[in-house]
């Protein structure tokens, strides 16, 4: 029997990485995660790295056929001070640079490098424009962060390694992330839109984002950036109405005013208060079929479990 392909996932302990690891194992891949804290009792093989000191367990790189780069400080964990913003950038960009240096120093050649990015590439702006992969990055903080993140990933491409960048929308999961935060007020019957409620909220079900990463491994024709968002892009108000309906709770019409959001979350509130539509046409044309193209079905699936 042929040896299974080995996939190394940075930040594989997170929301996407855990589910992706499970799916890859089910498909017969060997999976290892690259983590800052290796847990001895973990079910999945883990290697340790210390990006701040340029250290990675050598075997992690020597044995990988594919690298999926998901590592990155969570955007909503802490207030965006200047120090935190630097951590947000470095945890994505410096880590990708470290991976590149270690891969090019190694005798092992990887078959592809697949990196997360975010639809924030297009900017925290509310408009009716539908953004696609050829649009330029925005010059706000997250647009710049994504540009640098993708630039560091593209060093692999320049070195002749197939490189795929997954510009991800808000990932909906019953295991954490944005939905976990939004559902609490909704379940208490006080769900309401944020700010104007007119901002779009491109989203993707956890299962679809994992399947897109798997397609990126398996489809040798894929390279470059792909938007990973479901075809249906609701506004924030539409989203909250459907979430309340999914939980059979009333919808609380008065919105949380933008100034309150700014006071509570500082600059981070821009991600919640602004948003445009994003097109998934490129990934669909590449042959990807969404399991959850519509919000109603996605929410029915996720709220049924939590
Ligand atoms: N979830 C979403 O809605 C969404 C949307 C758009 C883009 N994305 C991007 O997709 C990637 C994966 O998302 P996720 O939701 O799975 O993220 P997550 O749950 O926050 O996990 C990210 C992982 O990154 C590692 N990490 C955290 N801080 C780090 C630091 N300072 N330096 C190095 N590594 C660090 C952690 O792994 P260890 O503690 O094991 O090192 C963590 O488990 C992220 O880059 C994220 O920005 C996610």
Tab-separated table of C-alpha atoms and ligand atoms in Angstrom:
chain	number	residue	atom	x	y	z
A	1	UNK	CA	0.000	0.000	0.000
A	2	UNK	CA	1.208	3.500	-0.863
A	3	UNK	CA	2.282	5.665	2.099
A	4	UNK	CA	-0.445	8.139	3.052
A	5	UNK	CA	0.255	11.803	2.430
A	6	UNK	CA	1.318	13.707	5.514
A	7	UNK	CA	-0.323	17.033	6.276
A	8	UNK	CA	1.202	19.456	8.769
A	9	UNK	CA	-1.265	22.035	10.113
A	10	UNK	CA	0.025	25.144	11.897
A	11	UNK	CA	-2.501	26.411	14.444
A	12	UNK	CA	-4.134	23.005	14.013
A	13	UNK	CA	-5.415	23.177	17.590
A	14	UNK	CA	-7.923	25.909	16.665
A	15	UNK	CA	-11.530	25.905	15.483
A	16	UNK	CA	-10.838	25.060	11.830
A	17	UNK	CA	-7.718	22.978	12.454
A	18	UNK	CA	-9.369	20.516	14.835
A	19	UNK	CA	-12.217	19.744	12.461
A	20	UNK	CA	-9.945	19.650	9.420
A	21	UNK	CA	-7.586	17.229	11.197
A	22	UNK	CA	-10.495	14.895	11.936
A	23	UNK	CA	-11.703	14.962	8.334
A	24	UNK	CA	-8.217	14.383	6.924
A	25	UNK	CA	-7.653	11.413	9.242
A	26	UNK	CA	-10.992	9.943	8.139
A	27	UNK	CA	-9.800	10.242	4.542
A	28	UNK	CA	-6.606	8.297	5.314
A	29	UNK	CA	-4.120	11.184	5.545
A	30	UNK	CA	-1.483	11.313	8.259
A	31	UNK	CA	-1.952	14.540	10.201
A	32	UNK	CA	0.304	16.467	12.560
A	33	UNK	CA	-0.260	19.860	14.116
A	34	UNK	CA	2.366	22.488	14.762
A	35	UNK	CA	1.610	24.133	18.084
A	36	UNK	CA	3.276	26.472	20.561
A	37	UNK	CA	2.291	24.063	23.353
A	38	UNK	CA	2.559	20.383	22.628
A	39	UNK	CA	0.073	18.448	24.741
A	40	UNK	CA	1.311	14.975	25.611
A	41	UNK	CA	-2.153	13.417	25.748
A	42	UNK	CA	-3.346	14.865	22.404
A	43	UNK	CA	-5.054	12.423	20.018
A	44	UNK	CA	-3.315	13.957	17.015
A	45	UNK	CA	0.441	13.985	16.575
A	46	UNK	CA	1.832	17.365	17.567
A	47	UNK	CA	5.128	19.091	16.924
A	48	UNK	CA	6.231	22.172	18.799
A	49	UNK	CA	7.421	25.508	17.465
A	50	UNK	CA	8.493	28.766	18.990
A	51	UNK	CA	8.004	31.307	16.215
A	52	UNK	CA	9.411	34.207	18.257
A	53	UNK	CA	12.730	32.355	18.484
A	54	UNK	CA	12.659	30.855	14.967
A	55	UNK	CA	12.386	27.313	16.274
A	56	UNK	CA	10.466	24.398	14.785
A	57	UNK	CA	10.914	20.712	15.599
A	58	UNK	CA	12.902	19.555	12.584
A	59	UNK	CA	10.895	16.396	11.993
A	60	UNK	CA	7.740	18.464	11.409
A	61	UNK	CA	9.174	19.944	8.212
A	62	UNK	CA	11.179	16.875	7.192
A	63	UNK	CA	8.097	14.658	7.083
A	64	UNK	CA	5.443	16.982	5.615
A	65	UNK	CA	3.955	16.540	2.134
A	66	UNK	CA	1.541	19.460	2.567
A	67	UNK	CA	1.549	22.410	4.956
A	68	UNK	CA	-1.666	24.173	5.905
A	69	UNK	CA	-0.960	27.473	7.641
A	70	UNK	CA	-3.817	28.355	9.993
A	71	UNK	CA	-1.816	29.873	12.860
A	72	UNK	CA	-2.778	33.369	13.910
A	73	UNK	CA	-3.669	35.250	17.079
A	74	UNK	CA	-7.464	35.402	17.388
A	75	UNK	CA	-8.893	38.755	16.257
A	76	UNK	CA	-11.607	38.957	18.875
A	77	UNK	CA	-9.786	37.658	21.969
A	78	UNK	CA	-8.365	40.988	23.101
A	79	UNK	CA	-8.741	44.706	22.460
A	80	UNK	CA	-6.648	45.939	19.533
A	81	UNK	CA	-3.885	47.898	21.239
A	82	UNK	CA	-0.843	48.682	19.084
A	83	UNK	CA	0.933	45.758	20.785
A	84	UNK	CA	-1.938	43.373	20.056
A	85	UNK	CA	-2.070	44.496	16.430
A	86	UNK	CA	1.596	43.601	16.074
A	87	UNK	CA	0.880	40.141	17.524
A	88	UNK	CA	-2.010	39.723	15.034
A	89	UNK	CA	0.330	40.480	12.129
A	90	UNK	CA	3.449	38.644	13.342
A	91	UNK	CA	1.583	35.466	14.286
A	92	UNK	CA	0.564	35.137	10.618
A	93	UNK	CA	3.370	36.766	8.657
A	94	UNK	CA	6.518	35.941	10.657
A	95	UNK	CA	5.308	32.364	11.104
A	96	UNK	CA	4.849	31.983	7.326
A	97	UNK	CA	8.336	33.408	6.780
A	98	UNK	CA	9.771	30.991	9.323
A	99	UNK	CA	8.042	28.084	7.574
A	100	UNK	CA	9.408	29.241	4.235
A	101	UNK	CA	12.969	29.431	5.554
A	102	UNK	CA	12.752	25.989	7.150
A	103	UNK	CA	11.153	24.400	4.060
A	104	UNK	CA	13.763	25.838	1.683
A	105	UNK	CA	16.602	24.734	4.007
A	106	UNK	CA	15.177	21.206	4.148
A	107	UNK	CA	15.944	18.350	1.731
A	108	UNK	CA	12.255	17.399	1.868
A	109	UNK	CA	10.098	19.015	-0.800
A	110	UNK	CA	6.470	19.754	-0.016
A	111	UNK	CA	3.751	19.334	-2.661
A	112	UNK	CA	1.755	22.439	-1.733
A	113	UNK	CA	1.523	25.265	0.784
A	114	UNK	CA	-2.003	26.299	1.703
A	115	UNK	CA	-2.546	29.424	3.779
A	116	UNK	CA	-5.540	30.947	5.472
A	117	UNK	CA	-6.364	34.559	4.754
A	118	UNK	CA	-9.576	36.489	5.333
A	119	UNK	CA	-12.161	38.417	3.353
A	120	UNK	CA	-11.049	41.407	5.437
A	121	UNK	CA	-8.481	41.639	2.613
A	122	UNK	CA	-11.129	43.712	0.785
A	123	UNK	CA	-11.560	46.107	3.707
A	124	UNK	CA	-13.988	46.875	6.476
A	125	UNK	CA	-16.370	48.856	4.323
A	126	UNK	CA	-20.109	48.590	3.703
A	127	UNK	CA	-21.109	48.852	0.049
A	128	UNK	CA	-23.114	46.970	-2.554
A	129	UNK	CA	-20.010	46.026	-4.441
A	130	UNK	CA	-19.341	42.278	-4.728
A	131	UNK	CA	-15.631	41.672	-4.241
A	132	UNK	CA	-13.740	39.026	-6.173
A	133	UNK	CA	-10.177	37.720	-6.045
A	134	UNK	CA	-8.817	40.274	-8.526
A	135	UNK	CA	-9.761	43.224	-6.326
A	136	UNK	CA	-6.860	44.934	-4.553
A	137	UNK	CA	-6.301	44.814	-0.790
A	138	UNK	CA	-7.751	47.615	1.330
A	139	UNK	CA	-5.438	49.997	3.126
A	140	UNK	CA	-7.035	49.605	6.575
A	141	UNK	CA	-5.434	47.518	9.338
A	142	UNK	CA	-6.916	44.137	8.368
A	143	UNK	CA	-6.521	44.746	4.629
A	144	UNK	CA	-2.836	45.452	5.218
A	145	UNK	CA	-2.531	42.436	7.525
A	146	UNK	CA	-4.015	40.144	4.864
A	147	UNK	CA	-1.804	41.639	2.175
A	148	UNK	CA	1.342	40.944	4.216
A	149	UNK	CA	0.050	37.481	5.194
A	150	UNK	CA	-0.557	36.555	1.550
A	151	UNK	CA	2.738	38.086	0.451
A	152	UNK	CA	4.607	35.863	2.895
A	153	UNK	CA	2.628	32.806	1.696
A	154	UNK	CA	3.395	33.695	-1.914
A	155	UNK	CA	7.114	33.255	-1.297
A	156	UNK	CA	6.355	29.532	-1.633
A	157	UNK	CA	4.785	30.172	-5.018
A	158	UNK	CA	7.822	32.184	-6.129
A	159	UNK	CA	9.953	29.175	-5.148
A	160	UNK	CA	7.890	26.955	-7.470
A	161	UNK	CA	5.693	25.357	-4.797
A	162	UNK	CA	1.952	25.195	-5.534
A	163	UNK	CA	0.392	27.796	-3.217
A	164	UNK	CA	-3.254	28.312	-2.383
A	165	UNK	CA	-4.683	31.136	-0.287
A	166	UNK	CA	-8.095	30.715	1.306
A	167	UNK	CA	-9.776	34.105	1.899
A	168	UNK	CA	-12.212	33.034	4.564
A	169	UNK	CA	-15.529	34.589	5.633
A	170	UNK	CA	-17.022	34.268	9.121
A	171	UNK	CA	-16.842	30.558	9.955
A	172	UNK	CA	-20.072	29.219	11.442
A	173	UNK	CA	-19.659	26.306	13.827
A	174	UNK	CA	-21.437	24.839	16.821
A	175	UNK	CA	-18.042	24.410	18.505
A	176	UNK	CA	-17.039	28.063	18.934
A	177	UNK	CA	-16.124	31.123	16.893
A	178	UNK	CA	-18.533	33.901	15.924
A	179	UNK	CA	-21.773	31.906	16.232
A	180	UNK	CA	-21.012	30.973	19.842
A	181	UNK	CA	-20.790	34.690	20.673
A	182	UNK	CA	-23.876	35.716	18.668
A	183	UNK	CA	-26.189	32.968	19.870
A	184	UNK	CA	-26.164	33.871	23.587
A	185	UNK	CA	-28.277	37.065	23.334
A	186	UNK	CA	-30.452	35.438	20.657
A	187	UNK	CA	-31.212	32.449	22.879
A	188	UNK	CA	-32.082	34.863	25.701
A	189	UNK	CA	-34.600	36.484	23.345
A	190	UNK	CA	-32.654	39.750	22.946
A	191	UNK	CA	-30.942	39.129	19.626
A	192	UNK	CA	-30.602	42.336	17.658
A	193	UNK	CA	-28.687	43.724	14.677
A	194	UNK	CA	-25.402	45.516	15.124
A	195	UNK	CA	-25.072	49.181	14.097
A	196	UNK	CA	-27.032	49.889	10.908
A	197	UNK	CA	-27.559	46.144	10.351
A	198	UNK	CA	-27.036	46.862	6.638
A	199	UNK	CA	-23.440	45.613	6.585
A	200	UNK	CA	-23.040	42.294	4.768
A	201	UNK	CA	-21.815	39.246	6.630
A	202	UNK	CA	-20.240	36.761	4.236
A	203	UNK	CA	-20.083	33.446	6.139
A	204	UNK	CA	-19.165	29.803	5.574
A	205	UNK	CA	-20.133	26.612	7.390
A	206	UNK	CA	-17.221	24.864	9.174
A	207	UNK	CA	-17.783	21.766	7.061
A	208	UNK	CA	-17.434	23.726	3.817
A	209	UNK	CA	-14.255	25.531	4.878
A	210	UNK	CA	-12.668	22.187	5.816
A	211	UNK	CA	-13.750	20.653	2.503
A	212	UNK	CA	-12.224	23.596	0.618
A	213	UNK	CA	-8.868	22.990	2.359
A	214	UNK	CA	-9.104	19.309	1.394
A	215	UNK	CA	-9.899	20.248	-2.206
A	216	UNK	CA	-6.872	22.562	-2.184
A	217	UNK	CA	-4.701	19.571	-1.244
A	218	UNK	CA	-6.219	17.213	-3.779
A	219	UNK	CA	-6.869	19.451	-6.787
A	220	UNK	CA	-3.524	20.116	-8.465
A	221	UNK	CA	-5.159	22.741	-10.689
A	222	UNK	CA	-5.857	25.023	-7.739
A	223	UNK	CA	-3.384	27.801	-7.105
A	224	UNK	CA	-3.582	31.429	-5.987
A	225	UNK	CA	-6.321	33.090	-3.910
A	226	UNK	CA	-9.882	31.777	-3.527
A	227	UNK	CA	-12.745	33.379	-1.633
A	228	UNK	CA	-14.253	30.901	0.803
A	229	UNK	CA	-17.748	32.242	1.506
A	230	UNK	CA	-21.177	30.718	0.949
A	231	UNK	CA	-23.046	31.971	-2.137
A	232	UNK	CA	-25.738	33.630	-0.007
A	233	UNK	CA	-24.355	36.826	1.601
A	234	UNK	CA	-26.954	38.204	4.067
A	235	UNK	CA	-26.860	41.577	5.776
A	236	UNK	CA	-26.196	41.554	9.505
A	237	UNK	CA	-29.890	42.274	10.176
A	238	UNK	CA	-31.018	39.409	7.907
A	239	UNK	CA	-28.499	37.143	9.606
A	240	UNK	CA	-29.762	37.995	13.099
A	241	UNK	CA	-33.410	37.541	12.047
A	242	UNK	CA	-32.620	34.082	10.663
A	243	UNK	CA	-30.625	33.141	13.749
A	244	UNK	CA	-33.512	34.162	16.020
A	245	UNK	CA	-35.871	32.139	13.813
A	246	UNK	CA	-33.567	29.107	13.941
A	247	UNK	CA	-33.745	29.215	17.754
A	248	UNK	CA	-37.484	30.041	17.641
A	249	UNK	CA	-36.865	33.235	19.602
A	250	UNK	CA	-38.278	36.735	19.089
A	251	UNK	CA	-36.243	39.228	17.120
A	252	UNK	CA	-35.354	42.329	19.083
A	253	UNK	CA	-35.600	45.127	16.557
A	254	UNK	CA	-33.597	47.966	18.204
A	255	UNK	CA	-30.035	47.653	17.005
A	256	UNK	CA	-26.952	47.892	19.193
A	257	UNK	CA	-25.818	51.423	18.266
A	258	UNK	CA	-22.455	51.779	16.554
A	259	UNK	CA	-21.042	54.111	19.295
A	260	UNK	CA	-21.791	51.445	21.934
A	261	UNK	CA	-19.962	48.850	19.841
A	262	UNK	CA	-17.022	51.230	19.464
A	263	UNK	CA	-16.932	51.839	23.205
A	264	UNK	CA	-17.094	48.126	23.981
A	265	UNK	CA	-14.715	46.807	21.347
A	266	UNK	CA	-12.609	49.771	20.200
A	267	UNK	CA	-11.167	49.518	16.675
A	268	UNK	CA	-12.136	45.837	16.489
A	269	UNK	CA	-15.791	46.940	16.244
A	270	UNK	CA	-15.150	47.900	12.589
A	271	UNK	CA	-15.189	44.197	11.664
A	272	UNK	CA	-18.689	43.875	13.117
A	273	UNK	CA	-20.047	47.216	11.905
A	274	UNK	CA	-18.913	47.092	8.272
A	275	UNK	CA	-18.926	44.522	5.498
A	276	UNK	CA	-19.462	44.069	1.767
A	277	UNK	CA	-20.441	41.083	-0.335
A	278	UNK	CA	-17.819	38.644	-1.553
A	279	UNK	CA	-18.132	36.269	-4.501
A	280	UNK	CA	-17.405	32.520	-4.235
A	281	UNK	CA	-17.590	32.122	-8.018
A	282	UNK	CA	-13.930	31.181	-8.470
A	283	UNK	CA	-14.063	28.238	-6.067
A	284	UNK	CA	-17.385	27.114	-7.562
A	285	UNK	CA	-15.899	27.298	-11.081
A	286	UNK	CA	-12.989	25.204	-9.763
A	287	UNK	CA	-15.585	22.494	-9.087
A	288	UNK	CA	-16.372	23.004	-5.396
A	289	UNK	CA	-19.962	22.229	-4.430
A	290	UNK	CA	-21.122	23.862	-1.209
A	291	UNK	CA	-22.775	21.491	1.261
A	292	UNK	CA	-24.376	24.576	2.894
A	293	UNK	CA	-24.929	27.267	0.243
A	294	UNK	CA	-27.861	28.831	2.123
A	295	UNK	CA	-27.891	30.340	5.588
A	296	UNK	CA	-31.197	28.799	6.604
A	297	UNK	CA	-29.876	25.242	6.121
A	298	UNK	CA	-26.534	26.053	7.714
A	299	UNK	CA	-28.221	27.497	10.815
A	300	UNK	CA	-30.724	24.639	10.995
A	301	UNK	CA	-27.783	22.227	11.024
A	302	UNK	CA	-25.776	24.156	13.628
A	303	UNK	CA	-28.516	25.308	15.989
A	304	UNK	CA	-29.955	21.792	16.039
A	305	UNK	CA	-26.748	20.705	17.764
A	306	UNK	CA	-26.405	23.484	20.354
B	1	LIG	N1	-12.776	31.341	12.236
B	1	LIG	C1	-13.080	32.323	11.396
B	1	LIG	O1	-14.237	32.820	11.360
B	1	LIG	C2	-12.028	32.827	10.431
B	1	LIG	C3	-12.405	33.782	9.451
B	1	LIG	C4	-11.435	34.271	8.585
B	1	LIG	C5	-10.121	33.828	8.686
B	1	LIG	N2	-9.787	32.907	9.641
B	1	LIG	C6	-8.364	32.514	9.762
B	1	LIG	O2	-8.215	31.107	9.693
B	1	LIG	C7	-7.177	30.694	10.592
B	1	LIG	C8	-7.732	29.612	11.511
B	1	LIG	O3	-8.887	30.116	12.164
B	1	LIG	P1	-9.467	29.495	13.511
B	1	LIG	O4	-10.818	30.070	13.715
B	1	LIG	O5	-9.271	28.012	13.512
B	1	LIG	O6	-8.469	30.161	14.568
B	1	LIG	P2	-8.307	29.860	16.137
B	1	LIG	O7	-9.346	28.934	16.621
B	1	LIG	O8	-8.157	31.183	16.809
B	1	LIG	O9	-6.915	29.069	16.179
B	1	LIG	C9	-5.733	29.594	15.632
B	1	LIG	C10	-4.532	28.857	16.195
B	1	LIG	O10	-3.392	29.691	15.964
B	1	LIG	C11	-2.438	29.506	16.989
B	1	LIG	N3	-2.032	30.812	17.510
B	1	LIG	C12	-2.766	31.677	18.284
B	1	LIG	N4	-2.023	32.760	18.608
B	1	LIG	C13	-0.820	32.560	18.038
B	1	LIG	C14	0.411	33.299	18.044
B	1	LIG	N5	0.510	34.470	18.699
B	1	LIG	N6	1.475	32.802	17.365
B	1	LIG	C15	1.384	31.621	16.698
B	1	LIG	N7	0.272	30.853	16.685
B	1	LIG	C16	-0.805	31.336	17.348
B	1	LIG	C17	-3.092	28.678	18.104
B	1	LIG	O11	-2.473	27.389	18.099
B	1	LIG	P3	-1.446	26.916	19.289
B	1	LIG	O12	-1.947	27.542	20.561
B	1	LIG	O13	-1.587	25.422	19.274
B	1	LIG	O14	-0.096	27.387	18.882
B	1	LIG	C18	-4.560	28.593	17.685
B	1	LIG	O15	-5.122	27.339	17.986
B	1	LIG	C19	-6.719	31.941	11.351
B	1	LIG	O16	-5.526	32.405	10.788
B	1	LIG	C20	-7.839	32.939	11.129
B	1	LIG	O17	-7.416	34.283	11.106
B	1	LIG	C21	-10.709	32.397	10.512
